[in-house]
Tab-separated table of C-alpha atoms in Angstrom:
chain	number	residue	atom	x	y	z
A	2	UNK	CA	24.475	-91.678	35.362
A	3	UNK	CA	27.941	-92.505	35.355
A	4	UNK	CA	30.238	-95.247	37.295
A	5	UNK	CA	33.422	-95.254	38.573
A	6	UNK	CA	35.408	-96.404	35.832
A	7	UNK	CA	33.665	-94.198	33.116
A	8	UNK	CA	33.957	-91.175	35.609
A	9	UNK	CA	37.269	-91.921	35.875
A	10	UNK	CA	38.202	-92.033	32.556
A	11	UNK	CA	36.257	-88.784	31.998
A	12	UNK	CA	38.824	-86.817	33.827
A	13	UNK	CA	41.730	-88.198	32.561
A	14	UNK	CA	40.311	-86.981	29.364
A	15	UNK	CA	39.490	-83.912	30.133
A	16	UNK	CA	43.284	-83.184	31.785
A	17	UNK	CA	44.928	-84.410	28.920
A	18	UNK	CA	43.350	-81.986	27.100
A	19	UNK	CA	43.418	-79.275	29.165
A	20	UNK	CA	47.697	-80.229	29.329
A	21	UNK	CA	47.341	-80.319	25.613
A	22	UNK	CA	45.406	-77.309	24.751
A	23	UNK	CA	47.947	-75.462	27.370
A	24	UNK	CA	51.023	-76.358	25.373
A	25	UNK	CA	49.606	-74.822	22.537
A	26	UNK	CA	48.290	-71.974	23.836
A	27	UNK	CA	51.405	-71.305	25.252
A	28	UNK	CA	53.754	-71.124	22.373
A	29	UNK	CA	52.262	-68.828	20.040
A	30	UNK	CA	51.352	-66.538	23.486
A	31	UNK	CA	54.903	-66.893	23.904
A	32	UNK	CA	55.538	-65.229	20.512
A	33	UNK	CA	53.151	-62.578	20.900
A	34	UNK	CA	54.618	-61.341	23.549
A	35	UNK	CA	57.770	-61.059	22.480
A	36	UNK	CA	56.525	-59.353	19.279
A	37	UNK	CA	54.680	-57.077	21.185
A	38	UNK	CA	57.220	-56.374	23.910
A	39	UNK	CA	59.574	-55.240	20.839
A	40	UNK	CA	57.031	-53.102	18.611
A	41	UNK	CA	57.224	-51.088	22.162
A	42	UNK	CA	60.086	-50.614	22.639
A	43	UNK	CA	60.605	-49.020	18.900
A	44	UNK	CA	57.857	-47.113	19.255
A	45	UNK	CA	59.000	-45.673	23.011
A	46	UNK	CA	62.417	-44.589	21.312
A	47	UNK	CA	61.240	-43.199	18.800
A	48	UNK	CA	58.544	-41.096	20.991
A	49	UNK	CA	55.726	-42.081	20.264
A	50	UNK	CA	52.826	-42.753	22.788
A	51	UNK	CA	52.350	-46.715	22.830
A	52	UNK	CA	49.368	-46.792	25.071
A	53	UNK	CA	47.334	-49.362	23.321
A	54	UNK	CA	50.912	-51.667	23.361
A	55	UNK	CA	50.885	-51.842	26.959
A	56	UNK	CA	47.234	-52.509	27.377
A	57	UNK	CA	47.557	-55.317	25.266
A	58	UNK	CA	50.904	-56.759	27.233
A	59	UNK	CA	48.818	-56.503	30.345
A	60	UNK	CA	46.420	-58.246	28.579
A	61	UNK	CA	48.722	-60.914	27.206
A	62	UNK	CA	50.944	-61.289	30.434
A	63	UNK	CA	47.156	-62.239	31.791
A	64	UNK	CA	46.338	-65.229	29.479
A	65	UNK	CA	49.894	-65.872	29.743
A	66	UNK	CA	49.326	-66.643	33.884
A	67	UNK	CA	46.119	-68.093	32.922
A	68	UNK	CA	48.284	-70.334	30.458
A	69	UNK	CA	50.792	-71.440	33.470
A	70	UNK	CA	48.294	-72.302	36.139
A	71	UNK	CA	46.848	-74.789	33.460
A	72	UNK	CA	49.536	-76.024	32.865
A	73	UNK	CA	50.312	-76.543	36.690
A	74	UNK	CA	47.586	-78.272	37.549
A	75	UNK	CA	47.775	-80.859	34.627
A	76	UNK	CA	51.430	-81.228	36.558
A	77	UNK	CA	49.764	-82.195	39.437
A	78	UNK	CA	47.003	-84.381	38.272
A	79	UNK	CA	49.922	-86.067	37.224
A	80	UNK	CA	51.997	-85.747	39.780
A	81	UNK	CA	54.555	-84.090	38.020
A	82	UNK	CA	54.676	-80.845	38.788
A	83	UNK	CA	58.611	-79.434	39.300
A	84	UNK	CA	60.405	-77.947	42.319
A	85	UNK	CA	63.436	-77.128	42.740
A	86	UNK	CA	65.800	-77.475	46.090
A	87	UNK	CA	68.085	-73.750	47.080
A	88	UNK	CA	67.922	-71.914	50.199
A	89	UNK	CA	65.271	-68.989	50.158
A	90	UNK	CA	65.294	-66.095	52.288
A	91	UNK	CA	61.627	-66.350	53.224
A	92	UNK	CA	62.031	-62.334	54.442
A	93	UNK	CA	63.760	-61.414	51.031
A	94	UNK	CA	61.420	-63.287	49.008
A	95	UNK	CA	58.085	-61.548	50.576
A	96	UNK	CA	59.597	-58.323	50.483
A	97	UNK	CA	59.975	-58.834	46.867
A	98	UNK	CA	56.482	-59.755	46.719
A	99	UNK	CA	54.551	-57.123	48.095
A	100	UNK	CA	57.145	-54.583	46.651
A	101	UNK	CA	56.235	-56.016	42.845
A	102	UNK	CA	52.224	-56.090	44.251
A	103	UNK	CA	52.461	-52.533	46.153
A	104	UNK	CA	53.594	-51.357	42.658
A	105	UNK	CA	51.057	-53.174	39.969
A	106	UNK	CA	47.949	-53.004	42.694
A	107	UNK	CA	48.011	-48.849	43.677
A	108	UNK	CA	44.083	-50.000	45.016
A	109	UNK	CA	45.379	-51.246	47.726
A	110	UNK	CA	47.980	-50.858	50.786
A	111	UNK	CA	49.323	-53.907	51.749
A	112	UNK	CA	50.707	-53.504	55.275
A	113	UNK	CA	53.858	-56.126	56.329
A	114	UNK	CA	54.182	-56.425	59.891
A	115	UNK	CA	57.019	-58.990	62.036
A	116	UNK	CA	59.632	-60.763	60.117
A	117	UNK	CA	60.556	-64.377	60.184
A	118	UNK	CA	64.313	-64.108	60.339
A	119	UNK	CA	64.468	-67.913	58.238
A	120	UNK	CA	66.240	-69.648	55.366
A	121	UNK	CA	64.667	-71.849	54.037
A	122	UNK	CA	65.565	-75.330	51.503
A	123	UNK	CA	62.734	-75.134	49.063
A	124	UNK	CA	61.975	-73.806	45.375
A	125	UNK	CA	62.072	-69.749	45.526
A	126	UNK	CA	59.736	-69.670	42.791
A	127	UNK	CA	57.334	-71.809	43.620
A	128	UNK	CA	57.328	-70.198	47.191
A	129	UNK	CA	56.825	-66.532	45.487
A	130	UNK	CA	53.829	-68.183	43.931
A	131	UNK	CA	51.915	-68.781	46.793
A	132	UNK	CA	52.272	-65.556	48.583
A	133	UNK	CA	51.685	-63.311	45.098
A	134	UNK	CA	48.653	-65.552	44.292
A	135	UNK	CA	47.143	-64.825	48.402
A	136	UNK	CA	47.990	-61.663	48.184
A	137	UNK	CA	46.101	-61.091	44.512
A	138	UNK	CA	43.319	-62.765	45.542
A	139	UNK	CA	43.160	-60.179	48.659
A	140	UNK	CA	43.087	-57.592	46.911
A	141	UNK	CA	41.100	-59.175	44.244
A	142	UNK	CA	38.081	-60.705	46.153
A	143	UNK	CA	38.426	-56.885	48.449
A	144	UNK	CA	37.344	-53.932	46.217
A	145	UNK	CA	35.872	-51.747	48.553
A	146	UNK	CA	38.897	-51.356	51.213
A	147	UNK	CA	41.642	-49.830	50.606
A	148	UNK	CA	44.509	-52.285	53.155
A	149	UNK	CA	45.398	-56.147	52.927
A	150	UNK	CA	47.318	-57.404	55.741
A	151	UNK	CA	50.676	-60.049	55.967
A	152	UNK	CA	51.742	-60.530	59.541
A	153	UNK	CA	54.913	-62.204	60.159
A	154	UNK	CA	55.591	-65.183	63.304
A	155	UNK	CA	57.903	-67.218	63.449
A	156	UNK	CA	58.604	-69.988	66.317
A	157	UNK	CA	61.830	-72.912	66.766
A	158	UNK	CA	60.118	-75.145	63.983
A	159	UNK	CA	57.938	-73.553	61.653
A	160	UNK	CA	57.486	-70.172	60.281
A	161	UNK	CA	53.719	-68.110	59.878
A	162	UNK	CA	52.441	-65.785	57.863
A	163	UNK	CA	49.639	-64.521	57.715
A	164	UNK	CA	47.249	-63.257	54.652
A	165	UNK	CA	44.611	-60.820	55.474
A	166	UNK	CA	41.688	-59.179	53.229
A	167	UNK	CA	38.424	-56.784	54.319
A	168	UNK	CA	36.695	-57.542	51.283
A	169	UNK	CA	33.374	-59.664	50.532
A	170	UNK	CA	34.643	-63.230	53.048
A	171	UNK	CA	33.362	-66.733	52.133
A	172	UNK	CA	30.570	-68.755	53.101
A	173	UNK	CA	31.364	-71.166	55.805
A	174	UNK	CA	29.444	-73.981	53.890
A	175	UNK	CA	32.297	-73.214	50.811
A	176	UNK	CA	35.439	-72.916	53.266
A	177	UNK	CA	36.594	-76.073	52.546
A	178	UNK	CA	35.866	-76.557	48.792
A	179	UNK	CA	38.657	-73.544	48.183
A	180	UNK	CA	41.399	-75.636	47.848
A	181	UNK	CA	39.277	-77.928	45.167
A	182	UNK	CA	40.401	-77.723	41.619
A	183	UNK	CA	38.198	-75.221	39.777
A	184	UNK	CA	36.546	-74.697	42.671
A	185	UNK	CA	35.141	-70.542	42.962
A	186	UNK	CA	33.534	-69.296	45.833
A	187	UNK	CA	29.784	-68.112	44.193
A	188	UNK	CA	27.419	-65.706	45.218
A	189	UNK	CA	25.427	-62.713	44.218
A	190	UNK	CA	28.421	-60.590	45.439
A	191	UNK	CA	30.976	-61.889	43.343
A	192	UNK	CA	29.646	-63.152	40.166
A	193	UNK	CA	31.544	-59.958	38.646
A	194	UNK	CA	34.773	-60.810	39.778
A	195	UNK	CA	37.094	-63.073	37.149
A	196	UNK	CA	38.884	-66.372	37.618
A	197	UNK	CA	38.532	-70.144	37.099
A	198	UNK	CA	39.488	-71.592	40.410
A	199	UNK	CA	42.528	-73.253	39.648
A	200	UNK	CA	45.297	-70.247	42.067
A	201	UNK	CA	44.479	-71.661	45.979
A	202	UNK	CA	44.378	-75.580	44.056
A	203	UNK	CA	48.461	-74.467	43.509
A	204	UNK	CA	48.647	-72.805	46.436
A	205	UNK	CA	47.886	-76.055	48.807
A	206	UNK	CA	49.629	-78.573	46.235
A	207	UNK	CA	52.909	-76.679	46.884
A	208	UNK	CA	51.927	-76.420	50.487
A	209	UNK	CA	51.789	-79.398	51.345
A	210	UNK	CA	55.207	-80.182	48.704
A	211	UNK	CA	57.372	-77.984	51.053
A	212	UNK	CA	55.898	-79.837	54.107
A	213	UNK	CA	53.758	-76.948	55.298
A	214	UNK	CA	49.602	-76.169	56.177
A	215	UNK	CA	47.386	-73.822	54.719
A	216	UNK	CA	44.239	-72.601	56.543
A	217	UNK	CA	41.125	-69.813	56.101
A	218	UNK	CA	39.228	-68.500	58.313
A	219	UNK	CA	36.824	-66.229	56.471
A	220	UNK	CA	33.521	-64.508	57.509
A	221	UNK	CA	30.820	-63.078	55.254
A	222	UNK	CA	31.152	-59.345	54.639
A	223	UNK	CA	34.069	-59.088	56.612
A	224	UNK	CA	37.151	-60.583	54.967
A	225	UNK	CA	39.478	-63.886	54.812
A	226	UNK	CA	42.406	-64.979	56.643
A	227	UNK	CA	44.621	-67.259	55.182
A	228	UNK	CA	47.482	-68.706	57.257
A	229	UNK	CA	50.299	-70.302	55.769
A	230	UNK	CA	53.168	-72.510	58.214
A	231	UNK	CA	55.916	-74.191	56.971
A	232	UNK	CA	58.594	-76.079	58.860
A	233	UNK	CA	61.825	-74.527	59.030
A	234	UNK	CA	63.856	-77.533	57.699
A	235	UNK	CA	62.666	-80.154	55.768
A	236	UNK	CA	62.568	-83.721	57.354
């Protein structure tokens, strides 16, 4: 049985390894992605089929996102996750994300209702990361559904974005843990769904930094609704 000091040291070593491994993986992945893209363009110009390369690019992109998530997790633990301060048209950002997700995930129709009509001060890429992750999860965890819904609303002080799926849902006893680092919802139906439990941890950190809150309502077999509330103005 480890005491608190030994447990803390073990966690620090684990975080250091994750950070080091992520950095070491990043450079060869970047080079591999570049060379694959160049080769794909050359073959396309010559009128040759490049389906195998397209498949390789898809897998490389997945690995790249995984490594970036690992880097973000290590930065969060070290208190070094970077944020920019810029004006963000939230409606425009959400439309862009939905359009991209719709193209890359044709299996589901993403329905958007309402607007927020707000310009927020924050990091556009990080905010985009929040809603890209929530939509991706909604699609991933509702494999038998046809739609994912995003509802937008606003008050004088806050904006609220709800992302709802009609999928597997989350057991009550696991809901409070889903924003923990490396935690994954587990049941027999979800064993085949990939992931390392980093996305919602990162999402929660970004929302917290923005001065907002994120909550979830869910029922097994009926789906989940994630609710993000952000202040119109940072204080």
